[in-house]
CSV table of C-alpha atoms in Angstrom, one decimal:
chain,number,residue,atom,x,y,z
A,1,MET,CA,101.8,-4.0,75.9
A,2,ALA,CA,105.0,-5.9,74.8
A,3,HIS,CA,105.4,-9.5,73.6
A,4,THR,CA,107.9,-11.8,75.2
A,5,ASP,CA,109.1,-15.4,74.2
A,6,ARG,CA,109.4,-16.7,77.8
A,7,PRO,CA,106.6,-19.0,79.1
A,8,PHE,CA,104.0,-17.1,81.1
A,9,ASP,CA,103.1,-18.3,84.7
A,10,PRO,CA,100.4,-16.7,85.8
A,11,GLU,CA,100.3,-17.8,89.8
A,12,GLN,CA,104.2,-17.0,89.8
A,13,ALA,CA,103.0,-13.7,88.2
A,14,ALA,CA,100.4,-13.2,90.8
A,15,ARG,CA,102.8,-14.0,93.6
A,16,GLU,CA,105.2,-11.5,92.3
A,17,ILE,CA,102.2,-8.7,92.1
A,18,ARG,CA,101.0,-9.6,95.8
A,19,ARG,CA,104.8,-9.2,96.9
A,20,CYS,CA,105.1,-5.7,95.4
A,21,LEU,CA,102.0,-4.5,96.6
A,22,ASP,CA,102.7,-5.5,100.1
A,23,ARG,CA,106.3,-3.6,99.9
A,24,ASP,CA,104.8,-0.7,98.5
A,25,ASP,CA,107.2,-1.5,95.7
A,26,CYS,CA,105.1,0.0,92.7
A,27,GLY,CA,107.8,1.5,90.6
A,28,LEU,CA,109.0,-2.4,89.5
A,29,LEU,CA,105.4,-3.5,89.0
A,30,GLU,CA,104.2,-0.5,86.9
A,31,THR,CA,107.4,-1.1,84.5
A,32,TRP,CA,105.9,-4.8,84.4
A,33,LEU,CA,102.3,-4.1,83.9
A,34,ALA,CA,103.3,-1.5,81.3
A,35,ASP,CA,105.4,-4.2,79.5
A,36,ALA,CA,103.2,-7.3,80.0
A,37,LEU,CA,100.7,-8.9,77.5
A,38,ALA,CA,97.2,-7.3,78.4
A,39,ALA,CA,95.6,-11.1,78.3
A,40,ASP,CA,98.6,-12.3,80.4
A,41,VAL,CA,98.2,-9.4,83.1
A,42,ALA,CA,94.3,-10.5,83.0
A,43,GLU,CA,95.4,-14.0,83.9
A,44,ALA,CA,97.8,-13.1,87.0
A,45,PHE,CA,95.0,-10.8,88.2
A,46,ALA,CA,92.5,-13.7,88.1
A,47,HIS,CA,94.8,-15.4,91.0
A,48,LEU,CA,94.8,-12.3,92.9
A,49,GLU,CA,92.5,-11.4,95.7
A,50,PRO,CA,90.4,-8.8,94.6
A,51,ALA,CA,91.6,-6.1,96.6
A,52,HIS,CA,95.0,-6.8,95.4
A,53,ALA,CA,93.9,-7.0,91.8
A,54,ALA,CA,92.2,-3.4,92.2
A,55,ARG,CA,95.0,-1.9,93.5
A,56,ALA,CA,97.0,-3.4,90.8
A,57,LEU,CA,94.7,-2.3,87.8
A,58,GLN,CA,94.9,0.9,88.8
A,59,LEU,CA,98.5,1.0,88.4
A,60,ILE,CA,97.9,0.4,84.6
A,61,ALA,CA,97.9,3.5,82.2
A,62,PRO,CA,94.4,4.5,81.6
A,63,ALA,CA,94.2,3.7,77.9
A,64,GLU,CA,95.2,0.2,78.9
A,65,ARG,CA,93.4,-0.3,82.0
A,66,ALA,CA,90.1,-1.2,80.4
A,67,PHE,CA,91.8,-3.5,77.5
A,68,VAL,CA,93.2,-5.8,80.4
A,69,PHE,CA,90.0,-5.6,82.4
A,70,GLY,CA,87.9,-7.0,79.3
A,71,TYR,CA,90.2,-10.0,79.5
A,72,LEU,CA,88.9,-11.3,83.1
A,73,PRO,CA,86.4,-13.6,83.3
A,74,LEU,CA,82.7,-12.0,84.1
A,75,SER,CA,82.6,-13.4,87.8
A,76,ALA,CA,86.4,-11.7,88.3
A,77,GLN,CA,85.1,-8.3,87.0
A,78,SER,CA,82.2,-8.2,89.3
A,79,GLU,CA,84.3,-8.8,92.4
A,80,LEU,CA,87.2,-6.3,91.3
A,81,ILE,CA,84.7,-3.3,90.8
A,82,ALA,CA,83.5,-3.3,94.1
A,83,GLU,CA,87.0,-2.4,95.4
A,84,LEU,CA,87.4,0.3,93.1
A,85,PRO,CA,86.6,3.5,94.1
A,86,ARG,CA,83.8,5.4,92.2
A,87,ALA,CA,85.8,7.9,90.2
A,88,ALA,CA,88.1,5.0,89.3
A,89,LEU,CA,85.3,2.6,88.2
A,90,THR,CA,83.6,5.4,86.2
A,91,GLU,CA,86.7,6.2,84.2
A,92,LEU,CA,86.8,2.3,83.5
A,93,LEU,CA,83.3,1.8,82.5
A,94,GLU,CA,83.7,5.0,80.1
A,95,ARG,CA,86.8,3.2,78.4
A,96,MET,CA,85.5,-0.2,78.0
A,97,PRO,CA,84.1,-1.5,74.7
A,98,ALA,CA,80.2,-1.0,74.7
A,99,ASP,CA,79.7,-4.6,74.2
A,100,VAL,CA,81.9,-5.8,77.5
A,101,ARG,CA,80.3,-2.8,79.3
A,102,ALA,CA,77.0,-3.9,78.4
A,103,ASP,CA,77.6,-7.7,79.6
A,104,LEU,CA,79.5,-6.6,82.8
A,105,PHE,CA,76.3,-4.2,83.7
A,106,ASN,CA,74.1,-7.4,82.9
A,107,HIS,CA,76.2,-9.5,85.9
A,108,LEU,CA,76.2,-6.7,88.3
A,109,PRO,CA,73.7,-7.0,91.4
A,110,PRO,CA,71.0,-4.0,91.1
A,111,ALA,CA,72.5,-1.8,93.7
A,112,VAL,CA,75.7,-1.8,92.2
A,113,ARG,CA,73.9,-0.7,88.8
A,114,ASP,CA,72.2,1.8,90.7
A,115,GLN,CA,75.3,3.7,91.9
A,116,VAL,CA,77.2,3.2,88.8
A,117,LEU,CA,74.5,4.3,86.0
A,118,PRO,CA,74.2,8.0,87.2
A,119,ALA,CA,78.1,8.6,87.3
A,120,LEU,CA,78.4,7.9,83.6
A,121,ALA,CA,77.5,10.4,80.5
A,122,GLN,CA,74.2,10.1,78.8
A,123,ALA,CA,75.6,8.3,76.1
A,124,GLU,CA,77.4,5.7,78.0
A,125,ARG,CA,73.9,5.2,79.6
A,126,GLU,CA,71.6,5.1,77.0
A,127,ASP,CA,74.2,2.5,75.1
A,128,ILE,CA,74.3,0.4,78.3
A,129,ARG,CA,70.5,0.1,78.3
A,130,ARG,CA,69.9,-0.7,74.9
A,131,LEU,CA,72.3,-3.3,74.6
A,132,SER,CA,71.4,-4.9,77.8
A,133,ALA,CA,67.8,-5.4,76.4
A,134,TYR,CA,68.5,-8.0,73.8
A,135,GLY,CA,68.1,-11.6,74.5
A,136,ALA,CA,70.5,-13.9,75.8
A,137,ASP,CA,72.3,-16.1,73.0
A,138,THR,CA,71.1,-13.2,70.5
A,139,ALA,CA,73.3,-11.4,68.2
A,140,GLY,CA,72.3,-8.1,69.9
A,141,ALA,CA,73.6,-9.5,73.2
A,142,ILE,CA,77.0,-9.8,71.7
A,143,MET,CA,77.5,-6.9,69.6
A,144,THR,CA,79.1,-3.6,69.7
A,145,SER,CA,77.9,-0.2,68.7
A,146,ASP,CA,81.3,1.0,68.6
A,147,TYR,CA,81.8,0.4,65.0
A,148,ALA,CA,83.0,2.9,61.9
A,149,ALA,CA,80.2,4.5,59.8
A,150,LEU,CA,80.7,6.6,56.6
A,151,PRO,CA,78.1,8.5,54.3
A,152,PRO,CA,78.4,7.5,50.8
A,153,GLY,CA,79.2,10.8,49.5
A,154,LEU,CA,82.6,11.5,51.2
A,155,THR,CA,85.9,10.7,48.9
A,156,ALA,CA,88.4,8.5,49.6
A,157,ARG,CA,90.8,10.9,51.1
A,158,GLU,CA,87.8,12.3,53.2
A,159,ALA,CA,86.7,8.6,54.3
A,160,VAL,CA,90.2,7.7,55.4
A,161,GLU,CA,90.4,11.2,57.6
A,162,GLU,CA,87.3,10.2,59.3
A,163,LEU,CA,88.3,6.7,60.0
A,164,ARG,CA,91.7,8.2,61.7
A,165,ARG,CA,89.3,10.6,63.4
A,166,VAL,CA,87.0,7.7,64.9
A,167,ALA,CA,89.6,5.0,65.3
A,168,PRO,CA,90.2,5.7,69.2
A,169,ASP,CA,86.5,5.0,70.0
A,170,THR,CA,85.7,1.9,67.5
A,171,GLU,CA,86.5,-1.8,67.6
A,172,THR,CA,87.8,-1.6,64.2
A,173,ILE,CA,88.4,0.4,61.4
A,174,TYR,CA,89.9,-2.1,58.7
A,175,THR,CA,85.8,-2.6,57.6
A,176,ALA,CA,83.5,0.5,57.6
A,177,TYR,CA,79.9,0.4,57.0
A,178,VAL,CA,78.5,2.7,54.6
A,179,ILE,CA,74.6,4.1,55.9
A,180,ASP,CA,72.4,6.9,54.7
A,181,ALA,CA,70.8,9.6,56.3
A,182,GLY,CA,68.5,7.1,58.1
A,183,ARG,CA,71.2,4.9,59.3
A,184,ARG,CA,70.3,2.2,57.0
A,185,LEU,CA,73.0,0.1,55.6
A,186,ILE,CA,73.5,0.4,51.8
A,187,GLY,CA,77.1,-1.0,51.5
A,188,VAL,CA,80.5,-2.2,53.1
A,189,THR,CA,84.0,-0.7,52.2
A,190,THR,CA,87.6,-1.5,53.6
A,191,LEU,CA,90.3,0.5,54.5
A,192,ARG,CA,92.7,-1.2,52.1
A,193,ARG,CA,90.0,-0.3,49.2
A,194,LEU,CA,89.9,3.4,50.5
A,195,ILE,CA,93.7,3.9,51.0
A,196,THR,CA,94.7,2.3,47.3
A,197,ALA,CA,91.9,4.5,45.5
A,198,ALA,CA,92.0,7.3,44.0
A,199,PRO,CA,91.9,10.3,46.6
A,200,ASP,CA,88.9,11.8,44.7
A,201,ALA,CA,86.8,8.4,44.1
A,202,LEU,CA,83.3,8.6,46.2
A,203,VAL,CA,82.8,6.1,48.8
A,204,SER,CA,79.5,5.1,47.0
A,205,GLU,CA,81.9,3.9,44.0
A,206,LEU,CA,84.2,1.9,46.3
A,207,MET,CA,81.5,0.0,48.7
A,208,GLN,CA,80.2,-3.3,48.2
A,209,ALA,CA,76.3,-3.2,48.1
A,210,ASN,CA,74.1,-5.5,49.6
A,211,PRO,CA,76.5,-7.0,52.2
A,212,ILE,CA,75.9,-10.1,54.6
A,213,VAL,CA,74.0,-9.0,57.4
A,214,ALA,CA,72.7,-10.5,60.6
A,215,HIS,CA,69.8,-9.1,62.8
A,216,VAL,CA,69.7,-8.4,66.5
A,217,ASP,CA,67.3,-11.4,67.0
A,218,ASP,CA,69.4,-13.8,65.3
A,219,ASP,CA,71.0,-16.8,67.2
A,220,GLN,CA,74.6,-16.1,68.1
A,221,GLU,CA,76.1,-19.5,66.6
A,222,THR,CA,74.2,-18.2,63.0
A,223,VAL,CA,76.2,-15.0,63.1
A,224,ALA,CA,79.4,-16.8,64.2
A,225,THR,CA,78.9,-19.2,61.4
A,226,LEU,CA,78.6,-16.6,59.3
A,227,ILE,CA,81.7,-14.7,60.1
A,228,GLY,CA,83.7,-17.9,60.1
A,229,ARG,CA,82.3,-19.0,56.6
A,230,TYR,CA,83.4,-15.6,55.0
A,231,ASP,CA,86.3,-14.8,56.9
A,232,PHE,CA,84.9,-11.4,58.2
A,233,ILE,CA,86.7,-9.1,60.6
A,234,ALA,CA,83.0,-8.0,62.0
A,235,LEU,CA,79.3,-8.4,60.5
A,236,PRO,CA,76.9,-5.7,60.5
A,237,ILE,CA,73.9,-6.3,62.8
A,238,LEU,CA,70.5,-4.6,61.9
A,239,ASP,CA,67.4,-4.0,63.6
A,240,GLY,CA,63.8,-4.6,62.2
A,241,GLU,CA,63.5,-1.6,60.2
A,242,GLY,CA,67.1,-2.2,58.5
A,243,ARG,CA,69.3,0.2,60.4
A,244,LEU,CA,72.6,-0.6,61.5
A,245,VAL,CA,72.9,-0.5,65.0
A,246,GLY,CA,76.0,-2.5,65.8
A,247,ILE,CA,78.7,-5.2,64.6
A,248,VAL,CA,79.8,-8.5,65.8
A,249,THR,CA,83.5,-8.7,65.7
A,250,ALA,CA,85.5,-12.0,64.7
A,251,ASP,CA,87.1,-12.2,68.3
A,252,ASP,CA,83.5,-12.1,69.7
A,253,ALA,CA,82.5,-15.0,67.5
A,254,MET,CA,85.6,-17.1,68.6
A,255,ASP,CA,84.1,-16.6,71.9
A,256,VAL,CA,80.3,-17.9,71.2
A,257,VAL,CA,82.3,-20.6,69.1
A,258,ARG,CA,84.4,-21.6,72.5
A,259,ASP,CA,81.2,-21.3,74.6
A,260,GLU,CA,79.2,-23.5,72.5
A,261,ALA,CA,81.7,-26.2,72.3
A,262,THR,CA,82.3,-26.0,75.9
A,263,GLU,CA,78.5,-26.4,76.4
A,264,ASP,CA,78.4,-29.1,73.9
A,265,ALA,CA,81.6,-31.0,75.6
A,266,LEU,CA,79.8,-30.6,79.0
A,267,LEU,CA,76.3,-32.2,77.6
A,268,ALA,CA,78.0,-35.1,75.8
A,269,GLY,CA,79.7,-35.7,79.6
A,270,GLY,CA,76.1,-36.0,81.0
A,271,THR,CA,76.1,-32.6,82.7
A,272,ALA,CA,72.7,-30.5,82.8
A,273,GLY,CA,73.8,-27.7,80.6
A,274,ARG,CA,76.4,-24.8,81.0
A,275,LEU,CA,78.4,-23.7,83.8
A,276,ALA,CA,78.5,-20.0,84.6
A,277,GLY,CA,82.4,-19.0,85.1
A,278,THR,CA,85.3,-21.7,85.5
A,279,VAL,CA,85.4,-25.1,86.9
A,280,ARG,CA,88.2,-23.9,89.1
A,281,GLY,CA,86.0,-21.1,90.4
A,282,ALA,CA,82.8,-22.9,90.7
A,283,SER,CA,81.3,-23.5,94.1
A,284,ILE,CA,80.4,-26.9,95.4
A,285,ARG,CA,76.8,-26.2,95.0
A,286,GLN,CA,77.4,-25.1,91.3
A,287,LEU,CA,79.3,-28.2,90.5
A,288,TYR,CA,76.4,-30.8,92.2
A,289,ARG,CA,73.8,-29.0,90.4
A,290,LEU,CA,75.6,-29.5,87.0
A,291,ARG,CA,75.9,-33.0,87.6
A,292,VAL,CA,73.2,-34.1,89.5
A,293,PHE,CA,70.3,-34.4,87.0
A,294,TRP,CA,71.8,-37.0,84.4
A,295,LEU,CA,73.3,-39.1,87.1
A,296,VAL,CA,70.2,-39.6,88.8
A,297,LEU,CA,67.9,-39.9,85.8
A,298,LEU,CA,70.3,-42.4,84.3
A,299,VAL,CA,70.2,-44.5,87.8
A,300,PHE,CA,66.6,-45.0,87.3
A,301,GLY,CA,66.9,-45.6,83.4
A,302,ASN,CA,69.5,-48.6,84.3
A,303,ILE,CA,66.9,-50.1,86.2
A,304,PHE,CA,65.8,-51.4,83.0
A,305,SER,CA,68.9,-53.7,82.7
A,306,GLY,CA,68.6,-55.1,85.9
A,307,ALA,CA,64.9,-56.0,85.5
A,308,GLY,CA,66.1,-57.7,82.2
A,309,ILE,CA,68.8,-59.6,83.9
A,310,ALA,CA,66.2,-60.6,86.2
A,311,HIS,CA,64.0,-61.7,83.7
A,312,PHE,CA,66.0,-64.4,82.3
A,313,GLU,CA,67.6,-65.7,85.4
A,314,ASP,CA,66.9,-69.4,84.6
A,315,THR,CA,69.0,-69.0,81.4
A,316,ILE,CA,71.9,-67.3,83.3
A,317,ALA,CA,71.6,-70.3,85.9
A,318,ALA,CA,72.0,-72.7,83.3
A,319,HIS,CA,74.9,-71.1,81.3
A,320,LEU,CA,76.9,-69.1,83.8
A,321,ALA,CA,79.5,-68.7,81.1
A,322,LEU,CA,77.1,-66.1,79.7
A,323,LEU,CA,78.0,-63.6,82.5
A,324,PHE,CA,81.6,-63.5,81.6
A,325,PHE,CA,80.5,-61.7,78.1
A,326,LEU,CA,77.9,-59.6,79.5
A,327,PRO,CA,80.1,-56.4,80.5
A,328,LEU,CA,82.1,-56.7,77.2
A,329,LEU,CA,79.3,-56.9,74.9
A,330,ILE,CA,77.0,-53.6,76.7
A,331,ALA,CA,80.2,-52.0,76.5
A,332,SER,CA,80.6,-52.5,73.0
A,333,ALA,CA,77.1,-51.5,72.3
A,334,GLY,CA,77.8,-48.3,74.5
A,335,ASN,CA,81.0,-47.5,72.7
A,336,ALA,CA,79.4,-47.8,69.1
A,337,GLY,CA,76.8,-45.8,70.2
A,338,SER,CA,78.8,-42.8,71.9
A,339,GLN,CA,80.7,-42.9,68.5
A,340,SER,CA,77.9,-42.6,66.2
A,341,ALA,CA,76.4,-39.9,68.4
A,342,MET,CA,79.3,-38.0,68.5
A,343,LEU,CA,80.0,-37.7,64.9
A,344,MET,CA,76.2,-37.2,64.1
A,345,VAL,CA,76.6,-34.2,66.7
A,346,ARG,CA,79.5,-32.8,65.4
A,347,ALA,CA,78.1,-32.9,61.8
A,348,LEU,CA,75.0,-31.4,62.8
A,349,ALA,CA,76.6,-28.6,64.8
A,350,THR,CA,78.9,-27.4,61.8
A,351,GLY,CA,76.0,-27.8,59.2
A,352,ASP,CA,77.9,-30.7,57.3
A,353,VAL,CA,74.9,-33.0,58.0
A,354,ARG,CA,70.7,-31.6,58.0
A,355,ALA,CA,68.2,-32.7,60.0
A,356,GLN,CA,66.8,-33.9,56.5
A,357,ASP,CA,69.6,-36.1,55.6
A,358,TRP,CA,68.3,-38.8,58.4
A,359,SER,CA,67.3,-41.2,55.9
A,360,ARG,CA,70.8,-41.1,53.8
A,361,MET,CA,72.8,-41.3,56.9
A,362,LEU,CA,70.6,-44.1,58.0
A,363,GLY,CA,71.7,-46.3,55.2
A,364,ARG,CA,75.3,-45.5,55.4
A,365,GLU,CA,75.1,-45.9,59.2
A,366,VAL,CA,73.6,-49.7,58.9
A,367,LEU,CA,76.5,-50.5,56.4
A,368,VAL,CA,79.2,-49.1,58.4
A,369,ALA,CA,77.9,-50.8,62.0
A,370,GLY,CA,77.4,-54.1,60.1
A,371,LEU,CA,81.0,-54.3,59.1
A,372,LEU,CA,82.1,-53.0,62.6
A,373,GLY,CA,79.6,-56.0,64.1
A,374,LEU,CA,81.4,-58.4,61.9
A,375,THR,CA,84.5,-57.6,62.6
A,376,MET,CA,84.2,-57.5,66.2
A,377,SER,CA,81.7,-60.8,66.0
A,378,VAL,CA,84.7,-62.9,64.6
A,379,ALA,CA,87.4,-61.6,67.1
A,380,ILE,CA,84.8,-62.5,70.3
A,381,SER,CA,83.6,-65.5,68.9
A,382,LEU,CA,87.1,-66.9,69.3
A,383,ILE,CA,87.1,-66.2,73.1
A,384,GLY,CA,83.3,-67.8,73.3
A,385,ALA,CA,84.7,-71.0,72.0
A,386,TRP,CA,87.5,-70.9,74.3
A,387,ARG,CA,85.6,-69.9,77.6
A,388,GLY,CA,82.1,-71.7,76.7
A,389,GLY,CA,82.1,-73.9,73.9
A,390,PRO,CA,80.7,-73.6,70.2
A,391,ASP,CA,77.0,-72.8,71.7
A,392,ILE,CA,78.1,-70.0,73.6
A,393,ALA,CA,80.7,-68.9,71.0
A,394,VAL,CA,77.7,-68.6,68.4
A,395,VAL,CA,75.6,-66.7,70.8
A,396,VAL,CA,78.2,-64.1,71.6
A,397,ALA,CA,79.1,-63.7,67.8
A,398,ILE,CA,75.7,-63.0,66.8
A,399,THR,CA,74.7,-60.6,69.9
A,400,MET,CA,77.9,-58.7,69.2
A,401,LEU,CA,76.8,-58.2,65.6
A,402,ILE,CA,73.1,-57.0,66.7
A,403,VAL,CA,74.4,-54.7,69.6
A,404,VAL,CA,76.9,-52.7,67.5
A,405,LEU,CA,74.2,-52.4,65.0
A,406,VAL,CA,71.5,-51.0,67.2
A,407,GLY,CA,73.9,-49.3,69.2
A,408,SER,CA,75.2,-47.4,66.5
A,409,LEU,CA,71.7,-46.9,65.1
A,410,ILE,CA,70.4,-45.3,68.4
A,411,GLY,CA,73.6,-43.0,68.4
A,412,MET,CA,72.9,-42.0,64.8
A,413,SER,CA,69.3,-41.2,65.4
A,414,LEU,CA,69.0,-39.9,68.7
A,415,PRO,CA,71.0,-36.2,67.5
A,416,PHE,CA,68.3,-35.9,64.6
A,417,LEU,CA,65.8,-36.4,66.9
A,418,LEU,CA,66.5,-34.0,69.4
A,419,SER,CA,67.0,-31.5,66.6
A,420,LYS,CA,63.8,-32.1,65.2
A,421,LEU,CA,62.4,-31.3,68.9
A,422,ARG,CA,64.3,-28.1,68.9
A,423,LEU,CA,66.7,-29.8,71.8
A,424,ASP,CA,70.3,-29.7,71.8
A,425,PRO,CA,71.7,-32.8,69.7
A,426,ALA,CA,74.5,-32.5,72.4
A,427,THR,CA,72.7,-34.0,75.0
A,428,ALA,CA,72.3,-37.4,72.8
A,429,SER,CA,76.1,-38.3,73.1
A,430,GLY,CA,77.8,-40.0,76.0
A,431,PRO,CA,76.0,-41.3,79.2
A,432,LEU,CA,72.4,-40.9,77.3
A,433,VAL,CA,73.4,-43.2,74.6
A,434,THR,CA,75.4,-45.5,76.6
A,435,SER,CA,72.7,-46.0,79.3
A,436,ILE,CA,70.0,-46.7,76.2
A,437,ALA,CA,72.4,-49.0,74.5
A,438,ASP,CA,73.1,-51.1,77.3
A,439,VAL,CA,69.6,-51.5,78.0
A,440,ALA,CA,69.1,-52.8,74.6
A,441,GLY,CA,72.6,-55.0,74.7
A,442,VAL,CA,71.0,-56.8,77.7
A,443,LEU,CA,67.8,-57.7,76.3
A,444,VAL,CA,69.3,-58.7,73.2
A,445,TYR,CA,72.0,-60.7,74.4
A,446,PHE,CA,70.0,-63.1,76.6
A,447,GLY,CA,66.9,-63.1,74.7
A,448,ILE,CA,69.4,-64.5,71.9
A,449,ALA,CA,70.9,-67.1,74.4
A,450,SER,CA,67.5,-67.9,75.6
A,451,ALA,CA,66.2,-68.7,72.1
A,452,LEU,CA,69.4,-70.7,71.3
A,453,LEU,CA,70.3,-72.4,74.4
A,454,GLY,CA,67.0,-72.9,76.1
A,455,PRO,CA,66.3,-72.0,79.8
């Protein structure tokens, strides 16, 4: 499909597709579908009703149809296939990449699976069953079995011919995997190395032995990290016996990174984990369940702030000017904690910092938070002196220094604690850190005020 320099509007494209289908003006639509980028076509289809999308999909050339379909979200794929004739669905599944096909199969209702599976060839059925058996979030769940494999005894000329033969059915031919008779991986070579070598050179002489690999049960993030670190096009995946069973490609690794970043962002915002599908397509029930847990939990957590204020009622009654600074101080504690938490969450996620680095990072955080607290104390003390006099200014300045220090240390330490407990460190950012810092800020503020000013 061709490239276009014009900005693409998926909603406008969807309206045009719908109008062409309603008028049975398929000629113009087929021309556009043939020329447009696959990702743009899929985005337009996502704005169509499943019946219209199914009709439009069948106007695309069979060789491109599965390519477009693969760009659709799984929820849209599931809705669309319900509208396809069985023959069209079978052809589509047979042409889909193995990993995309397995993902779709896992999201289909059991009744639809039972209808589809018998219509597929034996090889596709076995491939679906095998890839669908791996646990979620593992390398096996995102790998594809469509890879280029070469025996070590081929010459460079024969290897290039073999890659040309298998190219239509593989994810990539730029990296080829050298395997023995038992399908154990013994090396990796590249198309560039093969076509620039002497025609009679053996693959065994051109391969890189002992390549970097992952195993089917490895975490997806680990695989994505390896691909990003070494700039691989794909990473070979081995089973427990060292046999090559698939590869994870760079585009799938990018999907993993994107999904993990989305999940971390949702956790940082105080939601309960991952949202299946898109926000636009999510139901009211899904959005409610995603958000209600932390909101209710933090409501009860903030009761401690109220209890702290109630405990110091006499001090507050005697010095009403203290209330003016309360929102400012606890907000500063929460802001400092959130900043520190986000820095540590990101550092842990990228591997820049490890769990055993806590003590080293603690010393640095004390110094940085102390400097930040001093700077903010100087600023707030001037307002304190103007608003409530020198006594209030001293209380506010000391409190600012301490709450910024405490909030920062809480924000820095929580991600490490959650990582030690094998929980997602991203949970420690946002509302959780802010709520803990709020409670600490109230207690510190009125505790200092009570000690220096009296009841």
